[in-house]
């Protein structure tokens, strides 16, 4: 039975120290976002790295798809209290992307930009974590439209509001500046294991 299996896995993950406080495990994959699912046009789509870099980077869809692919297996924790374990992401590691630009010394922070003005902020150290990935694939399949097709960021170390779906740009900043949910009350950093849900 689905619910027994769920409880069993939840116990297992709690015992393994993988279920953060106040979270419960889901076997399904909820879809959560503000606004509508954007359309993808490969001819006009681009991906940019701008702000505090020596030279800004702009990649077409074709250029982006030809960058080296890696795999990351990671757990996902939503601030709304569900966790989904063992997601297999395929795509471009953030560290690989950043080898293609030269950071200015003042660059300390990242603003991630998605379609429809969704933004999320994180320190550059979390962006450059070896498990942070710009994912094109999930469990061996291209992302579905509602989960971020063609590209989403995945930052396994932080609550999933940082994992920007339909991501289009990375902006380097010299200071912490809140993104959409961070501005509207979610924690500016969002460590799930410290239960950093809200800013108050
Ligand atoms: N562009 C965009 N990305 C987003 C969001 C959003 O509203 N817009 N919501 C975030 C939140 S709060 C969560 S929990 C995850 C959910 O990802 P999923 O829908 O693939 O489960 O996406 C994150 N990325
Ligand atoms: Mo979320």
Short mmCIF file of C-alpha atoms and ligand atoms in Angstrom, two decimals:
data_model
loop_
_atom_site.label_atom_id
_atom_site.label_comp_id
_atom_site.label_asym_id
_atom_site.label_seq_id
_atom_site.Cartn_x
_atom_site.Cartn_y
_atom_site.Cartn_z
CA UNK A 1 0.00 0.00 0.00
CA UNK A 2 1.23 3.44 -1.00
CA UNK A 3 0.83 4.98 2.49
CA UNK A 4 2.67 2.12 4.22
CA UNK A 5 5.49 2.38 1.72
CA UNK A 6 5.60 6.11 2.29
CA UNK A 7 5.78 5.79 6.09
CA UNK A 8 8.43 3.09 5.77
CA UNK A 9 10.63 5.25 3.53
CA UNK A 10 10.05 8.24 5.80
CA UNK A 11 11.36 6.29 8.79
CA UNK A 12 14.32 5.16 6.74
CA UNK A 13 15.18 8.70 5.61
CA UNK A 14 14.74 10.10 9.12
CA UNK A 15 17.07 7.43 10.50
CA UNK A 16 19.60 8.21 7.77
CA UNK A 17 19.52 11.91 8.74
CA UNK A 18 18.12 12.89 5.34
CA UNK A 19 14.68 14.12 6.40
CA UNK A 20 14.98 17.70 7.71
CA UNK A 21 12.94 18.76 10.77
CA UNK A 22 9.26 19.51 10.08
CA UNK A 23 9.30 17.80 6.66
CA UNK A 24 7.36 14.78 5.44
CA UNK A 25 8.21 12.55 2.55
CA UNK A 26 6.28 12.47 -0.70
CA UNK A 27 6.48 9.70 -3.28
CA UNK A 28 4.70 11.87 -5.84
CA UNK A 29 6.17 15.03 -7.28
CA UNK A 30 4.07 18.11 -6.51
CA UNK A 31 4.09 20.99 -9.00
CA UNK A 32 4.52 24.35 -7.31
CA UNK A 33 4.98 27.76 -8.86
CA UNK A 34 3.51 31.22 -9.24
CA UNK A 35 2.04 32.26 -12.59
CA UNK A 36 1.65 30.17 -15.71
CA UNK A 37 3.99 27.72 -17.42
CA UNK A 38 6.01 29.68 -20.01
CA UNK A 39 6.33 28.59 -23.64
CA UNK A 40 9.76 27.58 -24.92
CA UNK A 41 11.05 28.87 -28.25
CA UNK A 42 14.50 27.41 -29.04
CA UNK A 43 15.17 30.15 -31.59
CA UNK A 44 14.78 33.04 -29.16
CA UNK A 45 15.75 31.32 -25.88
CA UNK A 46 19.07 32.36 -24.42
CA UNK A 47 20.97 31.93 -21.19
CA UNK A 48 23.03 34.75 -19.75
CA UNK A 49 25.62 35.29 -17.05
CA UNK A 50 25.90 38.99 -16.29
CA UNK A 51 26.69 41.51 -13.56
CA UNK A 52 30.09 41.31 -11.85
CA UNK A 53 31.90 39.31 -14.53
CA UNK A 54 34.72 40.57 -16.77
CA UNK A 55 32.72 39.74 -19.86
CA UNK A 56 29.08 38.74 -19.94
CA UNK A 57 28.20 35.34 -21.37
CA UNK A 58 25.26 34.68 -23.66
CA UNK A 59 24.48 31.18 -24.88
CA UNK A 60 21.89 30.14 -27.45
CA UNK A 61 19.84 26.97 -26.90
CA UNK A 62 22.14 25.07 -29.25
CA UNK A 63 25.28 26.29 -27.49
CA UNK A 64 23.85 25.50 -24.08
CA UNK A 65 22.76 21.98 -25.07
CA UNK A 66 26.27 21.20 -26.30
CA UNK A 67 27.99 21.94 -23.00
CA UNK A 68 29.35 18.97 -21.00
CA UNK A 69 26.66 16.98 -19.20
CA UNK A 70 26.87 15.63 -15.65
CA UNK A 71 24.58 13.83 -13.25
CA UNK A 72 23.66 14.71 -9.68
CA UNK A 73 21.49 12.60 -7.35
CA UNK A 74 19.87 14.80 -4.73
CA UNK A 75 16.99 15.27 -2.30
CA UNK A 76 14.55 18.15 -2.67
CA UNK A 77 12.99 19.98 0.28
CA UNK A 78 10.12 22.43 -0.19
CA UNK A 79 9.53 25.03 2.50
CA UNK A 80 5.84 23.98 2.36
CA UNK A 81 7.04 20.81 4.18
CA UNK A 82 7.39 18.09 1.56
CA UNK A 83 10.63 16.33 0.68
CA UNK A 84 11.31 14.21 -2.39
CA UNK A 85 14.29 11.89 -2.28
CA UNK A 86 16.80 10.55 -4.82
CA UNK A 87 16.10 12.80 -7.78
CA UNK A 88 18.49 12.09 -10.65
CA UNK A 89 19.27 15.34 -12.40
CA UNK A 90 21.19 15.62 -15.67
CA UNK A 91 22.63 18.84 -17.04
CA UNK A 92 25.38 21.38 -16.67
CA UNK A 93 27.08 21.74 -13.30
CA UNK A 94 27.13 25.34 -12.04
CA UNK A 95 30.89 24.99 -11.58
CA UNK A 96 31.21 24.08 -15.29
CA UNK A 97 29.17 27.12 -16.30
CA UNK A 98 31.31 29.42 -14.18
CA UNK A 99 34.53 28.14 -15.77
CA UNK A 100 33.30 30.02 -18.84
CA UNK A 101 33.33 33.46 -17.21
CA UNK A 102 35.84 35.42 -15.19
CA UNK A 103 34.41 36.70 -11.92
CA UNK A 104 35.17 40.22 -10.78
CA UNK A 105 36.73 40.13 -7.28
CA UNK A 106 33.67 41.87 -5.72
CA UNK A 107 31.31 39.09 -6.84
CA UNK A 108 29.89 37.50 -3.66
CA UNK A 109 26.29 36.75 -4.36
CA UNK A 110 24.04 35.42 -7.09
CA UNK A 111 20.59 36.45 -8.28
CA UNK A 112 18.96 33.71 -10.34
CA UNK A 113 16.43 34.88 -12.94
CA UNK A 114 13.62 32.71 -14.30
CA UNK A 115 10.91 33.45 -16.86
CA UNK A 116 8.10 35.81 -15.78
CA UNK A 117 10.37 37.71 -13.37
CA UNK A 118 10.80 34.91 -10.85
CA UNK A 119 14.04 35.48 -8.93
CA UNK A 120 15.91 33.79 -6.09
CA UNK A 121 19.13 34.81 -4.37
CA UNK A 122 21.96 32.74 -2.92
CA UNK A 123 25.58 33.18 -1.86
CA UNK A 124 28.11 32.37 -4.56
CA UNK A 125 29.51 29.59 -2.33
CA UNK A 126 26.18 27.71 -2.57
CA UNK A 127 25.94 28.34 -6.28
CA UNK A 128 29.44 26.90 -6.73
CA UNK A 129 28.70 23.86 -4.57
CA UNK A 130 29.55 20.66 -6.56
CA UNK A 131 25.91 19.47 -6.46
CA UNK A 132 24.37 22.66 -7.87
CA UNK A 133 23.20 21.86 -11.40
CA UNK A 134 21.42 23.53 -14.31
CA UNK A 135 19.20 20.58 -15.06
CA UNK A 136 17.83 19.60 -18.46
CA UNK A 137 16.75 16.13 -17.36
CA UNK A 138 15.11 14.36 -14.44
CA UNK A 139 15.34 10.59 -13.96
CA UNK A 140 16.63 10.19 -17.51
CA UNK A 141 13.87 12.18 -19.24
CA UNK A 142 13.76 15.81 -20.38
CA UNK A 143 12.05 17.98 -17.76
CA UNK A 144 8.31 18.29 -18.20
CA UNK A 145 6.94 21.77 -18.89
CA UNK A 146 5.54 22.19 -15.37
CA UNK A 147 8.81 21.13 -13.71
CA UNK A 148 10.85 23.69 -15.65
CA UNK A 149 11.41 22.61 -19.27
CA UNK A 150 13.76 23.29 -20.87
CA UNK A 151 16.05 24.22 -17.96
CA UNK A 152 15.87 24.63 -14.21
CA UNK A 153 18.39 25.32 -11.51
CA UNK A 154 18.69 22.74 -8.73
CA UNK A 155 20.34 23.77 -5.45
CA UNK A 156 20.06 20.67 -3.25
CA UNK A 157 21.56 22.34 -0.15
CA UNK A 158 18.73 24.90 0.18
CA UNK A 159 14.91 24.93 0.25
CA UNK A 160 13.50 24.42 -3.23
CA UNK A 161 12.35 28.03 -3.73
CA UNK A 162 15.99 28.58 -4.75
CA UNK A 163 15.68 25.89 -7.47
CA UNK A 164 14.42 28.24 -10.17
CA UNK A 165 12.39 26.63 -12.94
CA UNK A 166 12.58 28.02 -16.51
CA UNK A 167 15.87 29.65 -15.56
CA UNK A 168 17.30 32.20 -18.02
CA UNK A 169 20.10 34.09 -16.30
CA UNK A 170 22.61 34.25 -13.46
CA UNK A 171 23.53 37.70 -12.18
CA UNK A 172 26.62 38.24 -10.05
CA UNK A 173 26.27 40.81 -7.26
CA UNK A 174 28.55 42.26 -4.61
CA UNK A 175 25.97 41.90 -1.83
CA UNK A 176 22.97 39.88 -0.69
CA UNK A 177 19.76 41.14 -2.24
CA UNK A 178 16.44 39.30 -1.75
CA UNK A 179 14.72 37.50 -4.62
CA UNK A 180 10.93 37.19 -4.98
CA UNK A 181 10.12 34.84 -2.07
CA UNK A 182 12.97 36.11 0.07
CA UNK A 183 11.51 39.62 -0.30
CA UNK A 184 8.06 38.27 0.59
CA UNK A 185 9.00 36.59 3.86
CA UNK A 186 10.86 33.38 3.11
CA UNK A 187 14.27 33.09 4.71
CA UNK A 188 17.04 34.86 2.81
CA UNK A 189 19.29 31.75 3.05
CA UNK A 190 16.91 28.81 3.58
CA UNK A 191 18.86 25.90 5.06
CA UNK A 192 16.29 23.05 5.44
CA UNK A 193 18.28 21.30 8.17
CA UNK A 194 18.23 24.49 10.28
CA UNK A 195 14.55 24.93 9.41
CA UNK A 196 15.17 28.44 8.07
CA UNK A 197 11.67 28.89 6.63
CA UNK A 198 10.84 32.52 7.23
CA UNK A 199 12.77 35.70 7.80
CA UNK A 200 11.18 36.67 11.15
N1 LIG B 1 10.30 29.97 -12.04
C1 LIG B 1 9.89 29.46 -10.86
N2 LIG B 1 10.67 28.56 -10.25
C2 LIG B 1 10.28 28.03 -9.07
C3 LIG B 1 9.08 28.42 -8.44
C4 LIG B 1 8.28 29.40 -9.12
O1 LIG B 1 7.23 29.83 -8.63
N3 LIG B 1 8.71 29.89 -10.34
N4 LIG B 1 8.72 27.86 -7.24
C5 LIG B 1 9.79 27.26 -6.41
C6 LIG B 1 9.29 26.43 -5.32
S1 LIG B 1 8.65 27.22 -3.98
C7 LIG B 1 9.41 25.06 -5.33
S2 LIG B 1 8.96 24.11 -3.99
C8 LIG B 1 9.92 24.36 -6.51
C9 LIG B 1 8.94 23.29 -6.93
O2 LIG B 1 9.45 22.58 -8.02
P1 LIG B 1 8.51 21.52 -8.71
O3 LIG B 1 7.27 22.23 -9.15
O4 LIG B 1 9.32 20.97 -9.83
O5 LIG B 1 8.20 20.48 -7.66
O6 LIG B 1 10.16 25.22 -7.60
C10 LIG B 1 10.75 26.44 -7.26
N5 LIG B 1 11.08 27.12 -8.48
MO1 LIG B 2 8.46 25.52 -2.32
#
